[in-house]
Short mmCIF file of C-alpha atoms and ligand atoms in Angstrom, two decimals:
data_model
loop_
_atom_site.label_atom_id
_atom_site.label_comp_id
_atom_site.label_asym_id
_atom_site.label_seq_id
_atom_site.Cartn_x
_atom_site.Cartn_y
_atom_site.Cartn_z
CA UNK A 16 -3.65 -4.00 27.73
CA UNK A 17 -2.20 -6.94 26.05
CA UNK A 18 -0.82 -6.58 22.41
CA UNK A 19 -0.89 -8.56 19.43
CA UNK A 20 1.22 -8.26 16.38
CA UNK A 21 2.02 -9.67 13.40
CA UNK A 22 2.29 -9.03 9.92
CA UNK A 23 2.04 -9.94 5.92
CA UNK A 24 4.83 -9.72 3.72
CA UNK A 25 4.01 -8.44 -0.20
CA UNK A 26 6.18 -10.41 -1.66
CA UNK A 27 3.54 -11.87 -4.44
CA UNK A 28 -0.18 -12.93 -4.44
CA UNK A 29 -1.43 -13.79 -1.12
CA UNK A 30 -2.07 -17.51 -0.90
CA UNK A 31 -4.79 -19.77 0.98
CA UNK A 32 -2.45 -20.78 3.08
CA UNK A 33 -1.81 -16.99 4.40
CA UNK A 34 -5.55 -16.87 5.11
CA UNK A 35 -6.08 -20.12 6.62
CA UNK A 36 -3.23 -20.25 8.51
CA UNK A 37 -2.83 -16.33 9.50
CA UNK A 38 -5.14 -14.03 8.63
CA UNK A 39 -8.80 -15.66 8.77
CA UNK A 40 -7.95 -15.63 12.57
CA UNK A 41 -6.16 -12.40 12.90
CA UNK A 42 -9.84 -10.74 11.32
CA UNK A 43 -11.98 -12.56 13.59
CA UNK A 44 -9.53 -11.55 17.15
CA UNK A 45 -8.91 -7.54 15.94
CA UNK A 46 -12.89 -6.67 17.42
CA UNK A 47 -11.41 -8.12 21.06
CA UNK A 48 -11.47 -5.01 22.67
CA UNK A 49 -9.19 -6.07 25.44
CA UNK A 50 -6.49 -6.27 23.27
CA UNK A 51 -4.69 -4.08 21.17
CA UNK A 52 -4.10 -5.16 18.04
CA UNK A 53 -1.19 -4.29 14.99
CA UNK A 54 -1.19 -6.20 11.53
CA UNK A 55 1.62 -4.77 9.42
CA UNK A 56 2.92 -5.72 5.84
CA UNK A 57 6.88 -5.47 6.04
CA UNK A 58 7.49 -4.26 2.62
CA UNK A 59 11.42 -3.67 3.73
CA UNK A 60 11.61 -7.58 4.17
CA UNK A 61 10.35 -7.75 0.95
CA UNK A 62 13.75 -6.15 -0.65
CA UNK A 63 15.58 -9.46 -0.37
CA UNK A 64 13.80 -10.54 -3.28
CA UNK A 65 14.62 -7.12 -5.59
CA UNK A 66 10.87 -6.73 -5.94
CA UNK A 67 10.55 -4.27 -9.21
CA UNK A 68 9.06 -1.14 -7.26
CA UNK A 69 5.61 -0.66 -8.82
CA UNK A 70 5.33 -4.58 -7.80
CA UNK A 71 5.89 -3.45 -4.57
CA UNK A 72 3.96 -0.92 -4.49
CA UNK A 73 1.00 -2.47 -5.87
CA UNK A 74 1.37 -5.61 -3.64
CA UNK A 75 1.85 -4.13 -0.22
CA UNK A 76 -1.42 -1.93 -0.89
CA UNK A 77 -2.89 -5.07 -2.29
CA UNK A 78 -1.98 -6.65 1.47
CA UNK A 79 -3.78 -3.63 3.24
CA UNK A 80 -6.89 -4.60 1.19
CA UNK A 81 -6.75 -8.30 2.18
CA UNK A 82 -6.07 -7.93 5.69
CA UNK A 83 -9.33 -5.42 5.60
CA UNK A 84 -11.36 -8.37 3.81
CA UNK A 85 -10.28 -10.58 5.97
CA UNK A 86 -11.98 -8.71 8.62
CA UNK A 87 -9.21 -6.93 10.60
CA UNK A 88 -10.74 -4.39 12.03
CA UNK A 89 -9.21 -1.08 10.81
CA UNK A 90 -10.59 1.28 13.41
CA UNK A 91 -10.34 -0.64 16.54
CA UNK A 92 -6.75 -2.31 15.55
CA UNK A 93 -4.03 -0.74 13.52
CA UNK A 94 -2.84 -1.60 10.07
CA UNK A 95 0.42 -0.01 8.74
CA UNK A 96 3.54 -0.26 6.75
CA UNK A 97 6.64 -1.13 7.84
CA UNK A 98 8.70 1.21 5.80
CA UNK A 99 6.72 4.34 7.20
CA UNK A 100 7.35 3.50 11.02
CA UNK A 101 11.65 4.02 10.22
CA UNK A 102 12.21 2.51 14.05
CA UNK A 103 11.95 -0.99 12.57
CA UNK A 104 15.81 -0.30 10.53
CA UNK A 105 17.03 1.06 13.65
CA UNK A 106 15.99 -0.97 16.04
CA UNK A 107 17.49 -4.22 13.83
CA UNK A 108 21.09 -2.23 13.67
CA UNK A 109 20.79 -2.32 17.14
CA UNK A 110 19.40 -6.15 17.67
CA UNK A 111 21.91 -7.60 15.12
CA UNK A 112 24.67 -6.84 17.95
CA UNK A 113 22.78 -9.21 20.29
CA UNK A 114 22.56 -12.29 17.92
CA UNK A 115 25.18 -14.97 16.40
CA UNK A 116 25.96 -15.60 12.74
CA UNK A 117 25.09 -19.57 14.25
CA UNK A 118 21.64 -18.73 15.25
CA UNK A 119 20.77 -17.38 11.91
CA UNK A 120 22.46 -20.22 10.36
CA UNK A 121 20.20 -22.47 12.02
CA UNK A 122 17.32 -20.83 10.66
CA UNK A 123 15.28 -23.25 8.72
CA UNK A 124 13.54 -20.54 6.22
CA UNK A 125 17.30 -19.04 5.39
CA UNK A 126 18.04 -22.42 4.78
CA UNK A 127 15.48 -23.10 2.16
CA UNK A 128 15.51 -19.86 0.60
CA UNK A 129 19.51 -19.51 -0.02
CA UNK A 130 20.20 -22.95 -0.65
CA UNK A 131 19.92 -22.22 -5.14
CA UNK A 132 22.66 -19.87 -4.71
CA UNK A 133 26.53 -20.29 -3.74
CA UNK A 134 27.20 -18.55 -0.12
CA UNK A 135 29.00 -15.66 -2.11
CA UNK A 136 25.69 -14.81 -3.90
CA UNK A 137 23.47 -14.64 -0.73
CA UNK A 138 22.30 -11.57 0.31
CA UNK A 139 23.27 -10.13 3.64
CA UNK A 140 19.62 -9.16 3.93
CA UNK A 141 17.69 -12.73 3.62
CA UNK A 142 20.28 -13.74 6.56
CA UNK A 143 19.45 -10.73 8.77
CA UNK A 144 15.53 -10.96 7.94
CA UNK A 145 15.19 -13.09 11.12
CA UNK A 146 16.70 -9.40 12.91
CA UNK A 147 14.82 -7.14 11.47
CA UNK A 148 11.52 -9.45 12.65
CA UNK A 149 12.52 -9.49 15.86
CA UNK A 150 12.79 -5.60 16.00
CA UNK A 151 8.81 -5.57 14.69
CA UNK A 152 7.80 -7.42 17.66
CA UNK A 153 9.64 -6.41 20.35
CA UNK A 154 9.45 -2.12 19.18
CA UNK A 155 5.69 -3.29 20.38
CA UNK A 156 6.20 -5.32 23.73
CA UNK A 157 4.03 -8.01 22.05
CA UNK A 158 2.38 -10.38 24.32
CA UNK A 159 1.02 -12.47 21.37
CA UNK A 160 2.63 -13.34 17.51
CA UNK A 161 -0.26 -14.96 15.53
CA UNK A 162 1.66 -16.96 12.84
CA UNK A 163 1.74 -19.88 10.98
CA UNK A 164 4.52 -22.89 11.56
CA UNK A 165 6.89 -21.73 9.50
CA UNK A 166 7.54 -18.43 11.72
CA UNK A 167 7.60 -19.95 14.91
CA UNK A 168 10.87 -20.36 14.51
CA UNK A 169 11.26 -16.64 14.35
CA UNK A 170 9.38 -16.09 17.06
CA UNK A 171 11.76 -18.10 19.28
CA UNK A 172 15.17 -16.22 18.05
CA UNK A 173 12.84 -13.28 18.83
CA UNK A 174 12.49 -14.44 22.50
CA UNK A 175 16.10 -15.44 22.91
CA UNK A 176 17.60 -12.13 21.54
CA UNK A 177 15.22 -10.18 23.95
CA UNK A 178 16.24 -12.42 26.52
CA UNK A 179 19.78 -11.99 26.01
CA UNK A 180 19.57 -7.90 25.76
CA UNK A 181 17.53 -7.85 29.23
CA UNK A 182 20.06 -10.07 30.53
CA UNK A 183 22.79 -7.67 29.67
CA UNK A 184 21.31 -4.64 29.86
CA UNK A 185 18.16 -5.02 32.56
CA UNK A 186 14.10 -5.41 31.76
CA UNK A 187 13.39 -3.62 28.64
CA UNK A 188 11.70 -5.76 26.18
CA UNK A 189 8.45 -7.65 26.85
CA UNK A 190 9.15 -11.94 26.07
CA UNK A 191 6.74 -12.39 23.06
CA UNK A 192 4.72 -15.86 22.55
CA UNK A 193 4.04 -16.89 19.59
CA UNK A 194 0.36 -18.46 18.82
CA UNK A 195 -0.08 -20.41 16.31
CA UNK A 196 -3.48 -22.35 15.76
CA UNK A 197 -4.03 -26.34 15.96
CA UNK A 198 -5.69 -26.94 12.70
CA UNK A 199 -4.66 -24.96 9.41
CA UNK A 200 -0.86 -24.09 10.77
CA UNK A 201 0.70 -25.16 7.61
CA UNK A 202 -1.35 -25.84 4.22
CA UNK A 203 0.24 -27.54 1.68
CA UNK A 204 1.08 -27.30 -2.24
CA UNK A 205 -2.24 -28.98 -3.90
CA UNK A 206 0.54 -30.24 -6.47
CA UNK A 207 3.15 -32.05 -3.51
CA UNK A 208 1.76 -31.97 -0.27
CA UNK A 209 5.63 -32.49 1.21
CA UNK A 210 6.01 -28.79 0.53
CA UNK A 211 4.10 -25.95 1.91
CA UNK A 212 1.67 -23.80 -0.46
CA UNK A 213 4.11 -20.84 -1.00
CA UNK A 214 3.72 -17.41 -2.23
CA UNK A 215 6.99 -17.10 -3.49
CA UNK A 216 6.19 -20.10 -5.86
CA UNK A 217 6.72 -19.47 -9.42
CA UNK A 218 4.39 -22.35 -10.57
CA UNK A 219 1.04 -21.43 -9.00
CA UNK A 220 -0.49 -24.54 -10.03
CA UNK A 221 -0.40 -26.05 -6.56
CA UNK A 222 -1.03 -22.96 -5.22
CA UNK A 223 -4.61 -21.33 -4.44
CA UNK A 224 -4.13 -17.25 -4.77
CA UNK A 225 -7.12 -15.58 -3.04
CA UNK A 226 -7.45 -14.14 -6.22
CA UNK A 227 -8.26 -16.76 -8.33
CA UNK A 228 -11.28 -16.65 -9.92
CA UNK A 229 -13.86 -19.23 -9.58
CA UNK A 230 -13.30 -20.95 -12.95
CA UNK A 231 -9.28 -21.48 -11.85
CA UNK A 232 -10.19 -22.61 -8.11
CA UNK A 233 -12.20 -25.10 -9.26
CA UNK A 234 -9.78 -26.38 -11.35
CA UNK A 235 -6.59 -26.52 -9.15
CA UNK A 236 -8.69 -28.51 -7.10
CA UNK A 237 -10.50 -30.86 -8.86
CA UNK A 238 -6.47 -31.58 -9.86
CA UNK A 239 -5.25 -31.61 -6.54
CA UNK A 240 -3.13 -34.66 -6.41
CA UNK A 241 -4.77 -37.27 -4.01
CA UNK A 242 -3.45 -40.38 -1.81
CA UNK A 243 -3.82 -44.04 -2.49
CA UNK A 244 -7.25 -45.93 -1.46
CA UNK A 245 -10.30 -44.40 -2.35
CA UNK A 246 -11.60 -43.37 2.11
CA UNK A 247 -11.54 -39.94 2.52
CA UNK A 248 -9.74 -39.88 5.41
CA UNK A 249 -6.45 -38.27 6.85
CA UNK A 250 -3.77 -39.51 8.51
CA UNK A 251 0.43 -39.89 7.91
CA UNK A 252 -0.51 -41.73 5.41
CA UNK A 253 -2.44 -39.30 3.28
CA UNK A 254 -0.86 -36.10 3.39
CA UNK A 255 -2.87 -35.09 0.58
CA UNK A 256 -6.11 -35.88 1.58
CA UNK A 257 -5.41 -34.78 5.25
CA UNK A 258 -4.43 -31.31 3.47
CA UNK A 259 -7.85 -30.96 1.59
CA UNK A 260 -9.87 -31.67 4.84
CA UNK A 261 -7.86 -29.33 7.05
CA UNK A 262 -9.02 -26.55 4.39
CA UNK A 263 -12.57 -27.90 4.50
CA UNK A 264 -12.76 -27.47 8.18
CA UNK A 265 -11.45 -24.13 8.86
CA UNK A 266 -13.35 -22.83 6.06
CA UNK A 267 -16.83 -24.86 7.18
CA UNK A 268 -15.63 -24.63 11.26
CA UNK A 269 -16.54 -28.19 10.72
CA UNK A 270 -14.05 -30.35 12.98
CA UNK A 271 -12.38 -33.16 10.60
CA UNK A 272 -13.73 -35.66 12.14
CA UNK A 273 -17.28 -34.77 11.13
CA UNK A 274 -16.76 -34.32 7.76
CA UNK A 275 -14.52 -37.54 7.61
CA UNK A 276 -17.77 -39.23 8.32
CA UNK A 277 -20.03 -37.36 6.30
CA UNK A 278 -17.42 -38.02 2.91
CA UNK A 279 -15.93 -41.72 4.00
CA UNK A 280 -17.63 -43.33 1.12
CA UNK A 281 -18.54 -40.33 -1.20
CA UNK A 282 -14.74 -41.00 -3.90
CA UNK A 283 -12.46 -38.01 -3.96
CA UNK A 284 -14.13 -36.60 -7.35
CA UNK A 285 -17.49 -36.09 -5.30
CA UNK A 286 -15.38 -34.55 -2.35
CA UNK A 287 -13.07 -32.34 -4.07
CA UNK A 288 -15.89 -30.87 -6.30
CA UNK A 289 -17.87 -30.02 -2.50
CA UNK A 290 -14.39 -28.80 -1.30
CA UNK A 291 -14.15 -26.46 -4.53
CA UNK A 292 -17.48 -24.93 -3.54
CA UNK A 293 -16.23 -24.56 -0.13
CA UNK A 294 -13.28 -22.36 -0.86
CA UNK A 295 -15.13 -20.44 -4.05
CA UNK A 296 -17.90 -19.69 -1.34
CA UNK A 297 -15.59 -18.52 1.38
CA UNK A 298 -13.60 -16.05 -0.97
CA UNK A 299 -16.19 -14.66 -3.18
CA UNK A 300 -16.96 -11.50 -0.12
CA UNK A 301 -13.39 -11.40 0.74
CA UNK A 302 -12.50 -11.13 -3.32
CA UNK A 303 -15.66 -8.18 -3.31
CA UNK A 304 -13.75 -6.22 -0.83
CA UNK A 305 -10.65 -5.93 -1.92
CA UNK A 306 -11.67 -5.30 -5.29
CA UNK A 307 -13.98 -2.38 -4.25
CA UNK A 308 -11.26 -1.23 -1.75
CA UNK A 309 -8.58 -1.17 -5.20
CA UNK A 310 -10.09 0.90 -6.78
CA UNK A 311 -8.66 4.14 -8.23
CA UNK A 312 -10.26 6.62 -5.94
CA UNK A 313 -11.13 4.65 -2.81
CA UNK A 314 -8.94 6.37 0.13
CA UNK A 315 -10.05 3.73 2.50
CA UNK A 316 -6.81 2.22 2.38
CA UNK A 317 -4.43 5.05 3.06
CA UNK A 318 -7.22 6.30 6.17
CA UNK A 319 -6.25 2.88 7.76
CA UNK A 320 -2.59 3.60 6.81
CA UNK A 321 -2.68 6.51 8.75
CA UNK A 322 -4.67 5.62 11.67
CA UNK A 323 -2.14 2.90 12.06
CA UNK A 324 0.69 4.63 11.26
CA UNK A 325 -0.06 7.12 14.45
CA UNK A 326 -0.53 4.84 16.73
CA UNK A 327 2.70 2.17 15.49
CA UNK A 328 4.99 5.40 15.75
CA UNK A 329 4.16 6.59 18.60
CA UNK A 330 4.92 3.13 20.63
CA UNK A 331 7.91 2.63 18.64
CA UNK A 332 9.69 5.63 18.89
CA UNK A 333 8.83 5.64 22.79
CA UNK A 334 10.54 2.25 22.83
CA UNK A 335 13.43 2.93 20.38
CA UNK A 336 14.34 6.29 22.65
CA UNK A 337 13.90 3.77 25.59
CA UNK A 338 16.57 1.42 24.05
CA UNK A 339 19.00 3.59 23.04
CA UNK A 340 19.06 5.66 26.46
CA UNK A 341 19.93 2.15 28.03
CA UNK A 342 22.60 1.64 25.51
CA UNK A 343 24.09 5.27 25.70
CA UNK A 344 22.85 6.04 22.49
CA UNK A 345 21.62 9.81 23.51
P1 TYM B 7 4.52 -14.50 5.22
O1 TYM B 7 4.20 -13.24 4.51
O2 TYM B 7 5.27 -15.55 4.52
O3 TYM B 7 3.18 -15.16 5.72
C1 TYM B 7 2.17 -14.43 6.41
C2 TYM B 7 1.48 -15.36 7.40
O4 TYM B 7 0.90 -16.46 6.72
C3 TYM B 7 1.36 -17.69 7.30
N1 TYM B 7 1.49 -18.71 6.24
C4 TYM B 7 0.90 -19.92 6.27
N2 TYM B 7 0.10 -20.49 7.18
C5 TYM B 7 -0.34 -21.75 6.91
N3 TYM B 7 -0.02 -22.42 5.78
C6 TYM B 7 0.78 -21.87 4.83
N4 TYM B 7 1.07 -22.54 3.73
C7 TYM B 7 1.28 -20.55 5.07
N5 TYM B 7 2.08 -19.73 4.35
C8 TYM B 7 2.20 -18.60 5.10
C9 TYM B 7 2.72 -17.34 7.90
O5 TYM B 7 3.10 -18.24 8.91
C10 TYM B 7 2.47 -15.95 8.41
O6 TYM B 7 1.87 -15.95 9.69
N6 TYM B 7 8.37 -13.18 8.09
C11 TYM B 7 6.94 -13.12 7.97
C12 TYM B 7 6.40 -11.71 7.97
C13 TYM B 7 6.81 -10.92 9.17
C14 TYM B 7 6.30 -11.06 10.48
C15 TYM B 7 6.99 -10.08 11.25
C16 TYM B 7 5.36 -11.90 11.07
C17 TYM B 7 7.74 -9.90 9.16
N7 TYM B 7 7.84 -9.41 10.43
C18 TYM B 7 6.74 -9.94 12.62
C19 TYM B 7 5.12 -11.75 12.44
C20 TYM B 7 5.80 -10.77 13.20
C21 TYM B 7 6.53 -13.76 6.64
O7 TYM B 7 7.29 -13.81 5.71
O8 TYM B 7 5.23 -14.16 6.60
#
């Protein structure tokens, strides 16, 4: 059976773009039953940002209860957390000795994230992240990684460090592929649609959290900073507009196209006010949920902790004993 993982980092408030672009489709392909299917939230990768623990904590149950909104399905696929399943450490001690210092220097996401601080202040763990992400996919001989753009990247220094071990030490890791979806791959800061809508932003105003209220949706987008000319149309030459109707159609499944047409002539006020409806309409269930499931007193989210839990340890132990036999670890 072919197996699909990927996984959520709690690392602040879960953006739009982390539905759109991730999670919206990882709910709608965990009921394939010919698949088997592992959404994780790697609280270790959180560390490199010194999370205060009851943050943590709070966030990477938080993360359970969003992937569950979003409509993973929690008894046919498996939900855990990374710092349970201990296999994940390991295995990345054991990867980082089959990858360069270059390749992680080429990393565009390291890149970004260390560039405020002198190379003396970096922390060894935001360059090894990439390491420790390749040991969550390949402890699972993933066929599939269901990402947005910004982890393909990832996924490729996955591929070439499992390359380079089978190379060396014979077939033992599967080759993942990562998947990521035509439309809605990378959504964009309302505020500067040059930069991706970010998590890790400390000025949200840009950003849409899935749990703003309907009051503050409303508002980030009816301030959403538009393009030149008054079409509604997208193209290279409106980023921002182009952004707005990319969120319109996943959340309508309305291909841009059509709804180019149907707003051409309508002025950005009339279409950002229909788009604010759009997104307040598509996260008012998902908001229920994971309110309901936060609750003091609903269990619901450590049952799907532990029925993933089981099943994640079980394959990755298997495949970390597999590994080190090979290496003459026993
Ligand atoms: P993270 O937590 O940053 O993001 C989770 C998922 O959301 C996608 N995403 C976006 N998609 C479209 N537009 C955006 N603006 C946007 N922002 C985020 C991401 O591409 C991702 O799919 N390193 C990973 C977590 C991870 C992981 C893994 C993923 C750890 N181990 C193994 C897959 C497999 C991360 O930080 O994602």
């Amino acid at each position: 059976m072919k197996r699909v993982v990927s996984g959520i980092k709690p690392t602040g408030d879960l953006t739009l773009g982390n539905y759109i672009g991730a999670m919206k489709r990882w709910g709608q392909m965990s009921a394939d039953p010919d698949r088997e299917h592992f959404f994780f939230v790697p609280n270790l990768h959180a560390l490199t940002v010194r999370p205060d623990p009851e943050t943590l904590h709070r966030n990477s149950r938080s993360a359970v209860a969003w992937l569950i909104a979003s409509g993973v399905d929690h008894d046919h696929s498996y939900i855990f957390m990374q710092s349970q399943v201990p296999a994940h450490a390991e295995l990345m001690w054991i990867l980082n000795n089959y990858v360069t210092m270059g390749e992680l220097n080429r990393m565009t996401q390291f890149k970004d994230k260390s560039s405020k601080s002198a190379a003396e202040g970096q922390l060894v763990g935001l360059y090894d992240y990439p390491v420790l992400m390749a040991a969550d996919i390949l402890l699972y001989d993933a066929d599939e990684v269901p990402t947005g753009e910004d982890q393909k990247q990832h996924v490729e220094l996955t591929r070439d460090i499992a390359t380079r071990f089978n190379n060396i030490h014979g077939e033992t890791f599967k080759i993942p592929q990562p998947t990521v979806q035509e439309v809605g791959a990378r959504i964009m800061n309302l505020q500067d649609p040059t930069r991706k809508m970010s998590k890790s932003d400390t000025d949200d105003s840009g950003n849409i959290l899935l749990s703003d209220d309907e009051k503050t949706i409303e508002k980030k987008i009816l301030k959403a900073v538009t393009d030149s000319g008054s079409v509604v149309s997208s193209g290279a030459d409106k980023p921002a507009l182009s952004n707005l109707l990319v969120i319109m159609s996943v959340l309508t499944d309305k291909p841009v196209t059509e709804l180019e047409e149907k707003y051409a002539t309508a002025g950005y006020g009339r279409f950002k006010q229909e788009l604010a409806e759009v997104v307040v309409h598509g996260l008012k269930p998902l908001q229920h949920v994971h309110e309901q499931l936060m609750h003091e007193g609903n269990d619901k989210i450590d049952k799907a902790l532990e029925h993933g839990w089981w099943r994640a340890s079980e394959l990755a132990n298997a495949k970390l004993a597999q590994v080190k036999e090979v290496l003459g670890l026993l």
